């Protein structure tokens, strides 16, 4: 009932970039057709959180597995995985209440700092996706409701509507809601995903620097004052 089940848990789809977004060598670019659809349909716009992606799955009647993507395995001499294991082990009841066998929860692990410094996180793990047993993602509002019901923290949208022009994404990137630095970027997600279609894309801010596992410093982000006293890693209250 701990990490290490990466072969059993389906990873979250890689999110492709809008044209003009800062891209890495192996990143994906949305087709012009997909970009146009996302810009002209009803969508949520969310802050792209600079965390480490985690997948959590219920792989049996009571068994839970969670994992980072392989490049993060063993980071900081294993400290990263130990902290995640402790956090998740304290939330087993919530995860079992949320997930039926075959469902997958996706979120960002935010305690260990990457490039963007956060000084007022609402939680160390922020949920952004919940897939049904058949792999189809639930709409954002349903994911939020289910996560809140069991005491987990979902991502919060900044805006909803039809974006229209691509330039609006660049205009909306500003100071993070969870600190004083600029956001990594934005996520655009359709309010009603259509099975078989690309339903989300991302815009990454110019100047953002991607941090890999070997480049981590071990520095920690900070929680909001109103939640810091209630969260623990093992026996350490934050």
PDB file of N, CA and C in Angstrom, residues 28-126:
ATOM      1  N   UNK A  28       5.394  18.395 -26.460  1.00  0.00           N
ATOM      2  CA  UNK A  28       4.424  18.237 -27.535  1.00  0.00           C
ATOM      3  C   UNK A  28       3.753  19.569 -27.847  1.00  0.00           C
ATOM      4  N   UNK A  29       3.401  19.766 -29.121  1.00  0.00           N
ATOM      5  CA  UNK A  29       2.699  20.970 -29.562  1.00  0.00           C
ATOM      6  C   UNK A  29       1.300  20.581 -30.019  1.00  0.00           C
ATOM      7  N   UNK A  30       0.291  21.299 -29.526  1.00  0.00           N
ATOM      8  CA  UNK A  30      -1.079  21.054 -29.960  1.00  0.00           C
ATOM      9  C   UNK A  30      -1.215  21.318 -31.461  1.00  0.00           C
ATOM     10  N   UNK A  31      -2.037  20.514 -32.120  1.00  0.00           N
ATOM     11  CA  UNK A  31      -2.344  20.807 -33.515  1.00  0.00           C
ATOM     12  C   UNK A  31      -3.129  22.110 -33.581  1.00  0.00           C
ATOM     13  N   UNK A  32      -3.114  22.764 -34.723  1.00  0.00           N
ATOM     14  CA  UNK A  32      -3.870  24.007 -34.886  1.00  0.00           C
ATOM     15  C   UNK A  32      -5.361  23.763 -34.676  1.00  0.00           C
ATOM     16  N   UNK A  33      -5.833  22.586 -35.089  1.00  0.00           N
ATOM     17  CA  UNK A  33      -7.247  22.247 -34.904  1.00  0.00           C
ATOM     18  C   UNK A  33      -7.589  22.139 -33.420  1.00  0.00           C
ATOM     19  N   UNK A  34      -6.723  21.468 -32.651  1.00  0.00           N
ATOM     20  CA  UNK A  34      -6.970  21.320 -31.214  1.00  0.00           C
ATOM     21  C   UNK A  34      -6.868  22.674 -30.505  1.00  0.00           C
ATOM     22  N   UNK A  35      -5.918  23.507 -30.910  1.00  0.00           N
ATOM     23  CA  UNK A  35      -5.799  24.832 -30.309  1.00  0.00           C
ATOM     24  C   UNK A  35      -7.060  25.650 -30.544  1.00  0.00           C
ATOM     25  N   UNK A  36      -7.547  25.618 -31.771  1.00  0.00           N
ATOM     26  CA  UNK A  36      -8.732  26.394 -32.096  1.00  0.00           C
ATOM     27  C   UNK A  36      -9.943  25.919 -31.301  1.00  0.00           C
ATOM     28  N   UNK A  37     -10.065  24.602 -31.131  1.00  0.00           N
ATOM     29  CA  UNK A  37     -11.203  24.074 -30.377  1.00  0.00           C
ATOM     30  C   UNK A  37     -11.130  24.498 -28.915  1.00  0.00           C
ATOM     31  N   UNK A  38      -9.940  24.445 -28.330  1.00  0.00           N
ATOM     32  CA  UNK A  38      -9.793  24.827 -26.926  1.00  0.00           C
ATOM     33  C   UNK A  38     -10.002  26.324 -26.720  1.00  0.00           C
ATOM     34  N   UNK A  39      -9.677  27.111 -27.714  1.00  0.00           N
ATOM     35  CA  UNK A  39      -9.833  28.564 -27.589  1.00  0.00           C
ATOM     36  C   UNK A  39     -11.270  29.026 -27.808  1.00  0.00           C
ATOM     37  N   UNK A  40     -12.088  28.184 -28.437  1.00  0.00           N
ATOM     38  CA  UNK A  40     -13.439  28.623 -28.811  1.00  0.00           C
ATOM     39  C   UNK A  40     -14.552  27.841 -28.128  1.00  0.00           C
ATOM     40  N   UNK A  41     -14.209  26.934 -27.209  1.00  0.00           N
ATOM     41  CA  UNK A  41     -15.227  26.217 -26.437  1.00  0.00           C
ATOM     42  C   UNK A  41     -15.143  26.632 -24.976  1.00  0.00           C
ATOM     43  N   UNK A  42     -16.130  26.244 -24.203  1.00  0.00           N
ATOM     44  CA  UNK A  42     -16.176  26.602 -22.784  1.00  0.00           C
ATOM     45  C   UNK A  42     -15.074  25.854 -22.035  1.00  0.00           C
ATOM     46  N   UNK A  43     -14.147  26.589 -21.444  1.00  0.00           N
ATOM     47  CA  UNK A  43     -12.990  25.982 -20.788  1.00  0.00           C
ATOM     48  C   UNK A  43     -12.721  26.622 -19.432  1.00  0.00           C
ATOM     49  N   UNK A  44     -12.051  25.855 -18.589  1.00  0.00           N
ATOM     50  CA  UNK A  44     -11.469  26.379 -17.362  1.00  0.00           C
ATOM     51  C   UNK A  44     -10.044  26.821 -17.650  1.00  0.00           C
ATOM     52  N   UNK A  45      -9.603  27.869 -17.004  1.00  0.00           N
ATOM     53  CA  UNK A  45      -8.204  28.283 -17.032  1.00  0.00           C
ATOM     54  C   UNK A  45      -7.681  28.177 -15.604  1.00  0.00           C
ATOM     55  N   UNK A  46      -6.588  27.414 -15.416  1.00  0.00           N
ATOM     56  CA  UNK A  46      -6.022  27.168 -14.100  1.00  0.00           C
ATOM     57  C   UNK A  46      -4.542  27.528 -14.088  1.00  0.00           C
ATOM     58  N   UNK A  47      -4.047  27.888 -12.917  1.00  0.00           N
ATOM     59  CA  UNK A  47      -2.603  28.076 -12.770  1.00  0.00           C
ATOM     60  C   UNK A  47      -1.917  26.727 -12.921  1.00  0.00           C
ATOM     61  N   UNK A  48      -0.854  26.695 -13.715  1.00  0.00           N
ATOM     62  CA  UNK A  48      -0.056  25.477 -13.837  1.00  0.00           C
ATOM     63  C   UNK A  48       0.900  25.418 -12.653  1.00  0.00           C
ATOM     64  N   UNK A  49       0.730  24.422 -11.813  1.00  0.00           N
ATOM     65  CA  UNK A  49       1.500  24.323 -10.574  1.00  0.00           C
ATOM     66  C   UNK A  49       2.864  23.698 -10.857  1.00  0.00           C
ATOM     67  N   UNK A  50       3.904  24.308 -10.324  1.00  0.00           N
ATOM     68  CA  UNK A  50       5.269  23.825 -10.519  1.00  0.00           C
ATOM     69  C   UNK A  50       5.586  22.780  -9.455  1.00  0.00           C
ATOM     70  N   UNK A  51       5.020  21.599  -9.659  1.00  0.00           N
ATOM     71  CA  UNK A  51       5.231  20.499  -8.722  1.00  0.00           C
ATOM     72  C   UNK A  51       5.676  19.247  -9.464  1.00  0.00           C
ATOM     73  N   UNK A  52       5.680  18.141  -8.758  1.00  0.00           N
ATOM     74  CA  UNK A  52       6.078  16.848  -9.327  1.00  0.00           C
ATOM     75  C   UNK A  52       4.831  15.987  -9.446  1.00  0.00           C
ATOM     76  N   UNK A  53       4.558  15.538 -10.671  1.00  0.00           N
ATOM     77  CA  UNK A  53       3.325  14.794 -10.933  1.00  0.00           C
ATOM     78  C   UNK A  53       3.322  13.451 -10.208  1.00  0.00           C
ATOM     79  N   UNK A  54       2.174  13.154  -9.584  1.00  0.00           N
ATOM     80  CA  UNK A  54       1.984  11.900  -8.854  1.00  0.00           C
ATOM     81  C   UNK A  54       0.693  11.239  -9.345  1.00  0.00           C
ATOM     82  N   UNK A  55       0.739   9.935  -9.521  1.00  0.00           N
ATOM     83  CA  UNK A  55      -0.462   9.159  -9.839  1.00  0.00           C
ATOM     84  C   UNK A  55      -0.770   8.257  -8.653  1.00  0.00           C
ATOM     85  N   UNK A  56      -2.039   8.221  -8.258  1.00  0.00           N
ATOM     86  CA  UNK A  56      -2.486   7.381  -7.138  1.00  0.00           C
ATOM     87  C   UNK A  56      -3.583   6.471  -7.660  1.00  0.00           C
ATOM     88  N   UNK A  57      -3.430   5.167  -7.474  1.00  0.00           N
ATOM     89  CA  UNK A  57      -4.422   4.223  -7.979  1.00  0.00           C
ATOM     90  C   UNK A  57      -4.848   3.220  -6.933  1.00  0.00           C
ATOM     91  N   UNK A  58      -6.084   2.786  -7.048  1.00  0.00           N
ATOM     92  CA  UNK A  58      -6.586   1.687  -6.215  1.00  0.00           C
ATOM     93  C   UNK A  58      -6.477   0.428  -7.050  1.00  0.00           C
ATOM     94  N   UNK A  59      -5.520  -0.423  -6.710  1.00  0.00           N
ATOM     95  CA  UNK A  59      -5.200  -1.568  -7.548  1.00  0.00           C
ATOM     96  C   UNK A  59      -5.778  -2.872  -7.018  1.00  0.00           C
ATOM     97  N   UNK A  60      -6.545  -2.811  -5.968  1.00  0.00           N
ATOM     98  CA  UNK A  60      -7.187  -3.991  -5.409  1.00  0.00           C
ATOM     99  C   UNK A  60      -8.295  -3.555  -4.475  1.00  0.00           C
ATOM    100  N   UNK A  61      -8.902  -4.509  -3.789  1.00  0.00           N
ATOM    101  CA  UNK A  61     -10.030  -4.166  -2.924  1.00  0.00           C
ATOM    102  C   UNK A  61      -9.637  -3.142  -1.882  1.00  0.00           C
ATOM    103  N   UNK A  62      -8.440  -3.276  -1.299  1.00  0.00           N
ATOM    104  CA  UNK A  62      -7.974  -2.304  -0.317  1.00  0.00           C
ATOM    105  C   UNK A  62      -6.582  -1.757  -0.637  1.00  0.00           C
ATOM    106  N   UNK A  63      -5.963  -2.260  -1.675  1.00  0.00           N
ATOM    107  CA  UNK A  63      -4.586  -1.874  -1.977  1.00  0.00           C
ATOM    108  C   UNK A  63      -4.533  -0.555  -2.743  1.00  0.00           C
ATOM    109  N   UNK A  64      -3.661   0.338  -2.292  1.00  0.00           N
ATOM    110  CA  UNK A  64      -3.423   1.620  -2.955  1.00  0.00           C
ATOM    111  C   UNK A  64      -1.954   1.698  -3.373  1.00  0.00           C
ATOM    112  N   UNK A  65      -1.711   2.284  -4.525  1.00  0.00           N
ATOM    113  CA  UNK A  65      -0.351   2.500  -5.013  1.00  0.00           C
ATOM    114  C   UNK A  65      -0.227   3.950  -5.447  1.00  0.00           C
ATOM    115  N   UNK A  66       0.956   4.504  -5.290  1.00  0.00           N
ATOM    116  CA  UNK A  66       1.216   5.858  -5.776  1.00  0.00           C
ATOM    117  C   UNK A  66       2.645   5.923  -6.282  1.00  0.00           C
ATOM    118  N   UNK A  67       2.873   6.824  -7.227  1.00  0.00           N
ATOM    119  CA  UNK A  67       4.208   6.884  -7.806  1.00  0.00           C
ATOM    120  C   UNK A  67       4.444   8.198  -8.530  1.00  0.00           C
ATOM    121  N   UNK A  68       5.712   8.643  -8.500  1.00  0.00           N
ATOM    122  CA  UNK A  68       6.182   9.688  -9.392  1.00  0.00           C
ATOM    123  C   UNK A  68       6.500   9.049 -10.742  1.00  0.00           C
ATOM    124  N   UNK A  69       6.744   9.880 -11.746  1.00  0.00           N
ATOM    125  CA  UNK A  69       7.290   9.365 -12.998  1.00  0.00           C
ATOM    126  C   UNK A  69       8.723   8.887 -12.751  1.00  0.00           C
ATOM    127  N   UNK A  70       9.201   7.904 -13.537  1.00  0.00           N
ATOM    128  CA  UNK A  70      10.523   7.303 -13.292  1.00  0.00           C
ATOM    129  C   UNK A  70      11.679   8.276 -13.122  1.00  0.00           C
ATOM    130  N   UNK A  71      11.760   9.408 -13.853  1.00  0.00           N
ATOM    131  CA  UNK A  71      12.933  10.284 -13.640  1.00  0.00           C
ATOM    132  C   UNK A  71      13.091  10.810 -12.220  1.00  0.00           C
ATOM    133  N   UNK A  72      12.007  10.794 -11.422  1.00  0.00           N
ATOM    134  CA  UNK A  72      12.074  11.324 -10.061  1.00  0.00           C
ATOM    135  C   UNK A  72      12.383  10.243  -9.022  1.00  0.00           C
ATOM    136  N   UNK A  73      12.423   8.990  -9.446  1.00  0.00           N
ATOM    137  CA  UNK A  73      12.690   7.917  -8.491  1.00  0.00           C
ATOM    138  C   UNK A  73      14.091   8.072  -7.892  1.00  0.00           C
ATOM    139  N   UNK A  74      14.179   8.005  -6.577  1.00  0.00           N
ATOM    140  CA  UNK A  74      15.468   8.111  -5.901  1.00  0.00           C
ATOM    141  C   UNK A  74      15.982   9.520  -5.728  1.00  0.00           C
ATOM    142  N   UNK A  75      15.185  10.529  -6.108  1.00  0.00           N
ATOM    143  CA  UNK A  75      15.651  11.914  -5.994  1.00  0.00           C
ATOM    144  C   UNK A  75      15.924  12.297  -4.549  1.00  0.00           C
ATOM    145  N   UNK A  76      16.925  13.148  -4.365  1.00  0.00           N
ATOM    146  CA  UNK A  76      17.343  13.603  -3.033  1.00  0.00           C
ATOM    147  C   UNK A  76      17.660  12.426  -2.115  1.00  0.00           C
ATOM    148  N   UNK A  77      18.272  11.403  -2.694  1.00  0.00           N
ATOM    149  CA  UNK A  77      18.656  10.242  -1.896  1.00  0.00           C
ATOM    150  C   UNK A  77      17.474   9.478  -1.333  1.00  0.00           C
ATOM    151  N   UNK A  78      16.329   9.566  -2.000  1.00  0.00           N
ATOM    152  CA  UNK A  78      15.128   8.866  -1.541  1.00  0.00           C
ATOM    153  C   UNK A  78      14.216   9.703  -0.668  1.00  0.00           C
ATOM    154  N   UNK A  79      14.669  10.931  -0.305  1.00  0.00           N
ATOM    155  CA  UNK A  79      13.857  11.780   0.575  1.00  0.00           C
ATOM    156  C   UNK A  79      12.494  12.099  -0.041  1.00  0.00           C
ATOM    157  N   UNK A  80      12.482  12.319  -1.346  1.00  0.00           N
ATOM    158  CA  UNK A  80      11.245  12.679  -2.034  1.00  0.00           C
ATOM    159  C   UNK A  80      10.195  11.588  -1.864  1.00  0.00           C
ATOM    160  N   UNK A  81      10.578  10.354  -2.119  1.00  0.00           N
ATOM    161  CA  UNK A  81       9.636   9.235  -2.012  1.00  0.00           C
ATOM    162  C   UNK A  81       9.243   8.951  -0.562  1.00  0.00           C
ATOM    163  N   UNK A  82      10.184   9.107   0.360  1.00  0.00           N
ATOM    164  CA  UNK A  82       9.851   8.882   1.764  1.00  0.00           C
ATOM    165  C   UNK A  82       8.795   9.881   2.238  1.00  0.00           C
ATOM    166  N   UNK A  83       8.950  11.146   1.848  1.00  0.00           N
ATOM    167  CA  UNK A  83       7.984  12.161   2.259  1.00  0.00           C
ATOM    168  C   UNK A  83       6.608  11.884   1.660  1.00  0.00           C
ATOM    169  N   UNK A  84       6.571  11.507   0.375  1.00  0.00           N
ATOM    170  CA  UNK A  84       5.297  11.200  -0.263  1.00  0.00           C
ATOM    171  C   UNK A  84       4.645   9.981   0.393  1.00  0.00           C
ATOM    172  N   UNK A  85       5.429   8.954   0.689  1.00  0.00           N
ATOM    173  CA  UNK A  85       4.879   7.762   1.338  1.00  0.00           C
ATOM    174  C   UNK A  85       4.237   8.105   2.680  1.00  0.00           C
ATOM    175  N   UNK A  86       4.911   8.937   3.474  1.00  0.00           N
ATOM    176  CA  UNK A  86       4.364   9.323   4.769  1.00  0.00           C
ATOM    177  C   UNK A  86       3.079  10.120   4.616  1.00  0.00           C
ATOM    178  N   UNK A  87       3.089  11.060   3.680  1.00  0.00           N
ATOM    179  CA  UNK A  87       1.892  11.889   3.449  1.00  0.00           C
ATOM    180  C   UNK A  87       0.708  11.013   3.034  1.00  0.00           C
ATOM    181  N   UNK A  88       0.931  10.149   2.059  1.00  0.00           N
ATOM    182  CA  UNK A  88      -0.163   9.315   1.549  1.00  0.00           C
ATOM    183  C   UNK A  88      -0.644   8.293   2.578  1.00  0.00           C
ATOM    184  N   UNK A  89       0.286   7.754   3.357  1.00  0.00           N
ATOM    185  CA  UNK A  89      -0.102   6.748   4.348  1.00  0.00           C
ATOM    186  C   UNK A  89      -1.021   7.340   5.411  1.00  0.00           C
ATOM    187  N   UNK A  90      -0.923   8.664   5.634  1.00  0.00           N
ATOM    188  CA  UNK A  90      -1.797   9.330   6.604  1.00  0.00           C
ATOM    189  C   UNK A  90      -3.158   9.669   6.004  1.00  0.00           C
ATOM    190  N   UNK A  91      -3.331   9.413   4.714  1.00  0.00           N
ATOM    191  CA  UNK A  91      -4.589   9.745   4.028  1.00  0.00           C
ATOM    192  C   UNK A  91      -5.216   8.526   3.362  1.00  0.00           C
ATOM    193  N   UNK A  92      -4.909   7.349   3.881  1.00  0.00           N
ATOM    194  CA  UNK A  92      -5.411   6.114   3.279  1.00  0.00           C
ATOM    195  C   UNK A  92      -6.935   6.044   3.290  1.00  0.00           C
ATOM    196  N   UNK A  93      -7.548   6.446   4.388  1.00  0.00           N
ATOM    197  CA  UNK A  93      -9.011   6.389   4.466  1.00  0.00           C
ATOM    198  C   UNK A  93      -9.649   7.305   3.421  1.00  0.00           C
ATOM    199  N   UNK A  94      -9.080   8.508   3.258  1.00  0.00           N
ATOM    200  CA  UNK A  94      -9.610   9.452   2.268  1.00  0.00           C
ATOM    201  C   UNK A  94      -9.452   8.898   0.861  1.00  0.00           C
ATOM    202  N   UNK A  95      -8.295   8.310   0.570  1.00  0.00           N
ATOM    203  CA  UNK A  95      -8.047   7.785  -0.768  1.00  0.00           C
ATOM    204  C   UNK A  95      -8.945   6.588  -1.075  1.00  0.00           C
ATOM    205  N   UNK A  96      -9.157   5.738  -0.083  1.00  0.00           N
ATOM    206  CA  UNK A  96     -10.054   4.600  -0.314  1.00  0.00           C
ATOM    207  C   UNK A  96     -11.489   5.057  -0.510  1.00  0.00           C
ATOM    208  N   UNK A  97     -11.880   6.121   0.189  1.00  0.00           N
ATOM    209  CA  UNK A  97     -13.235   6.648   0.014  1.00  0.00           C
ATOM    210  C   UNK A  97     -13.405   7.284  -1.358  1.00  0.00           C
ATOM    211  N   UNK A  98     -12.325   7.835  -1.911  1.00  0.00           N
ATOM    212  CA  UNK A  98     -12.389   8.504  -3.206  1.00  0.00           C
ATOM    213  C   UNK A  98     -12.317   7.535  -4.374  1.00  0.00           C
ATOM    214  N   UNK A  99     -11.449   6.536  -4.263  1.00  0.00           N
ATOM    215  CA  UNK A  99     -11.126   5.683  -5.401  1.00  0.00           C
ATOM    216  C   UNK A  99     -11.751   4.299  -5.283  1.00  0.00           C
ATOM    217  N   UNK A 100     -12.414   3.869  -6.328  1.00  0.00           N
ATOM    218  CA  UNK A 100     -12.805   2.475  -6.450  1.00  0.00           C
ATOM    219  C   UNK A 100     -11.726   1.768  -7.260  1.00  0.00           C
ATOM    220  N   UNK A 101     -11.624   0.428  -7.185  1.00  0.00           N
ATOM    221  CA  UNK A 101     -10.568  -0.269  -7.936  1.00  0.00           C
ATOM    222  C   UNK A 101     -10.589   0.093  -9.415  1.00  0.00           C
ATOM    223  N   UNK A 102      -9.416   0.505  -9.916  1.00  0.00           N
ATOM    224  CA  UNK A 102      -9.289   0.883 -11.310  1.00  0.00           C
ATOM    225  C   UNK A 102      -9.312   2.374 -11.557  1.00  0.00           C
ATOM    226  N   UNK A 103      -9.766   3.168 -10.574  1.00  0.00           N
ATOM    227  CA  UNK A 103      -9.751   4.622 -10.727  1.00  0.00           C
ATOM    228  C   UNK A 103      -8.356   5.166 -10.414  1.00  0.00           C
ATOM    229  N   UNK A 104      -8.045   6.342 -10.971  1.00  0.00           N
ATOM    230  CA  UNK A 104      -6.733   6.959 -10.759  1.00  0.00           C
ATOM    231  C   UNK A 104      -6.891   8.432 -10.434  1.00  0.00           C
ATOM    232  N   UNK A 105      -6.177   8.867  -9.397  1.00  0.00           N
ATOM    233  CA  UNK A 105      -6.120  10.273  -9.004  1.00  0.00           C
ATOM    234  C   UNK A 105      -4.769  10.836  -9.411  1.00  0.00           C
ATOM    235  N   UNK A 106      -4.776  12.073  -9.927  1.00  0.00           N
ATOM    236  CA  UNK A 106      -3.538  12.729 -10.326  1.00  0.00           C
ATOM    237  C   UNK A 106      -3.391  14.050  -9.582  1.00  0.00           C
ATOM    238  N   UNK A 107      -2.154  14.343  -9.203  1.00  0.00           N
ATOM    239  CA  UNK A 107      -1.912  15.592  -8.496  1.00  0.00           C
ATOM    240  C   UNK A 107      -0.460  15.999  -8.569  1.00  0.00           C
ATOM    241  N   UNK A 108      -0.176  17.176  -8.011  1.00  0.00           N
ATOM    242  CA  UNK A 108       1.191  17.709  -7.972  1.00  0.00           C
ATOM    243  C   UNK A 108       1.703  17.689  -6.532  1.00  0.00           C
ATOM    244  N   UNK A 109       2.876  17.093  -6.329  1.00  0.00           N
ATOM    245  CA  UNK A 109       3.560  17.139  -5.045  1.00  0.00           C
ATOM    246  C   UNK A 109       4.345  18.440  -4.990  1.00  0.00           C
ATOM    247  N   UNK A 110       4.036  19.288  -4.023  1.00  0.00           N
ATOM    248  CA  UNK A 110       4.531  20.667  -4.032  1.00  0.00           C
ATOM    249  C   UNK A 110       5.459  21.019  -2.878  1.00  0.00           C
ATOM    250  N   UNK A 111       5.695  20.103  -1.958  1.00  0.00           N
ATOM    251  CA  UNK A 111       6.499  20.453  -0.784  1.00  0.00           C
ATOM    252  C   UNK A 111       7.943  20.757  -1.187  1.00  0.00           C
ATOM    253  N   UNK A 112       8.503  19.929  -2.066  1.00  0.00           N
ATOM    254  CA  UNK A 112       9.885  20.136  -2.480  1.00  0.00           C
ATOM    255  C   UNK A 112       9.919  21.151  -3.628  1.00  0.00           C
ATOM    256  N   UNK A 113      10.663  22.227  -3.421  1.00  0.00           N
ATOM    257  CA  UNK A 113      10.670  23.336  -4.365  1.00  0.00           C
ATOM    258  C   UNK A 113      11.401  22.969  -5.657  1.00  0.00           C
ATOM    259  N   UNK A 114      10.824  23.404  -6.773  1.00  0.00           N
ATOM    260  CA  UNK A 114      11.480  23.257  -8.065  1.00  0.00           C
ATOM    261  C   UNK A 114      11.972  24.642  -8.501  1.00  0.00           C
ATOM    262  N   UNK A 115      11.291  25.309  -9.445  1.00  0.00           N
ATOM    263  CA  UNK A 115      11.740  26.641  -9.878  1.00  0.00           C
ATOM    264  C   UNK A 115      10.935  27.757  -9.212  1.00  0.00           C
ATOM    265  N   UNK A 116       9.605  27.624  -9.215  1.00  0.00           N
ATOM    266  CA  UNK A 116       8.746  28.637  -8.616  1.00  0.00           C
ATOM    267  C   UNK A 116       8.677  28.408  -7.100  1.00  0.00           C
ATOM    268  N   UNK A 117       8.938  29.461  -6.341  1.00  0.00           N
ATOM    269  CA  UNK A 117       8.858  29.369  -4.874  1.00  0.00           C
ATOM    270  C   UNK A 117       7.433  29.673  -4.422  1.00  0.00           C
ATOM    271  N   UNK A 118       6.862  28.749  -3.642  1.00  0.00           N
ATOM    272  CA  UNK A 118       5.512  28.957  -3.089  1.00  0.00           C
ATOM    273  C   UNK A 118       5.622  29.221  -1.594  1.00  0.00           C
ATOM    274  N   UNK A 119       4.924  30.245  -1.130  1.00  0.00           N
ATOM    275  CA  UNK A 119       4.969  30.616   0.285  1.00  0.00           C
ATOM    276  C   UNK A 119       3.612  30.495   0.970  1.00  0.00           C
ATOM    277  N   UNK A 120       2.570  30.080   0.219  1.00  0.00           N
ATOM    278  CA  UNK A 120       1.240  29.952   0.828  1.00  0.00           C
ATOM    279  C   UNK A 120       0.441  28.835   0.160  1.00  0.00           C
ATOM    280  N   UNK A 121       1.014  27.630   0.158  1.00  0.00           N
ATOM    281  CA  UNK A 121       0.328  26.478  -0.425  1.00  0.00           C
ATOM    282  C   UNK A 121      -0.898  26.103   0.411  1.00  0.00           C
ATOM    283  N   UNK A 122      -1.992  25.656  -0.234  1.00  0.00           N
ATOM    284  CA  UNK A 122      -3.137  25.168   0.519  1.00  0.00           C
ATOM    285  C   UNK A 122      -2.948  23.736   1.007  1.00  0.00           C
ATOM    286  N   UNK A 123      -1.968  23.027   0.441  1.00  0.00           N
ATOM    287  CA  UNK A 123      -1.695  21.636   0.798  1.00  0.00           C
ATOM    288  C   UNK A 123      -0.365  21.264   0.146  1.00  0.00           C
ATOM    289  N   UNK A 124       0.199  20.132   0.574  1.00  0.00           N
ATOM    290  CA  UNK A 124       1.438  19.661  -0.037  1.00  0.00           C
ATOM    291  C   UNK A 124       1.178  18.902  -1.327  1.00  0.00           C
ATOM    292  N   UNK A 125      -0.055  18.419  -1.491  1.00  0.00           N
ATOM    293  CA  UNK A 125      -0.451  17.643  -2.674  1.00  0.00           C
ATOM    294  C   UNK A 125      -1.737  18.258  -3.202  1.00  0.00           C
ATOM    295  N   UNK A 126      -1.702  18.739  -4.453  1.00  0.00           N
ATOM    296  CA  UNK A 126      -2.848  19.407  -5.050  1.00  0.00           C
ATOM    297  C   UNK A 126      -3.367  18.550  -6.195  1.00  0.00           C
TER     298      UNK A 126
END
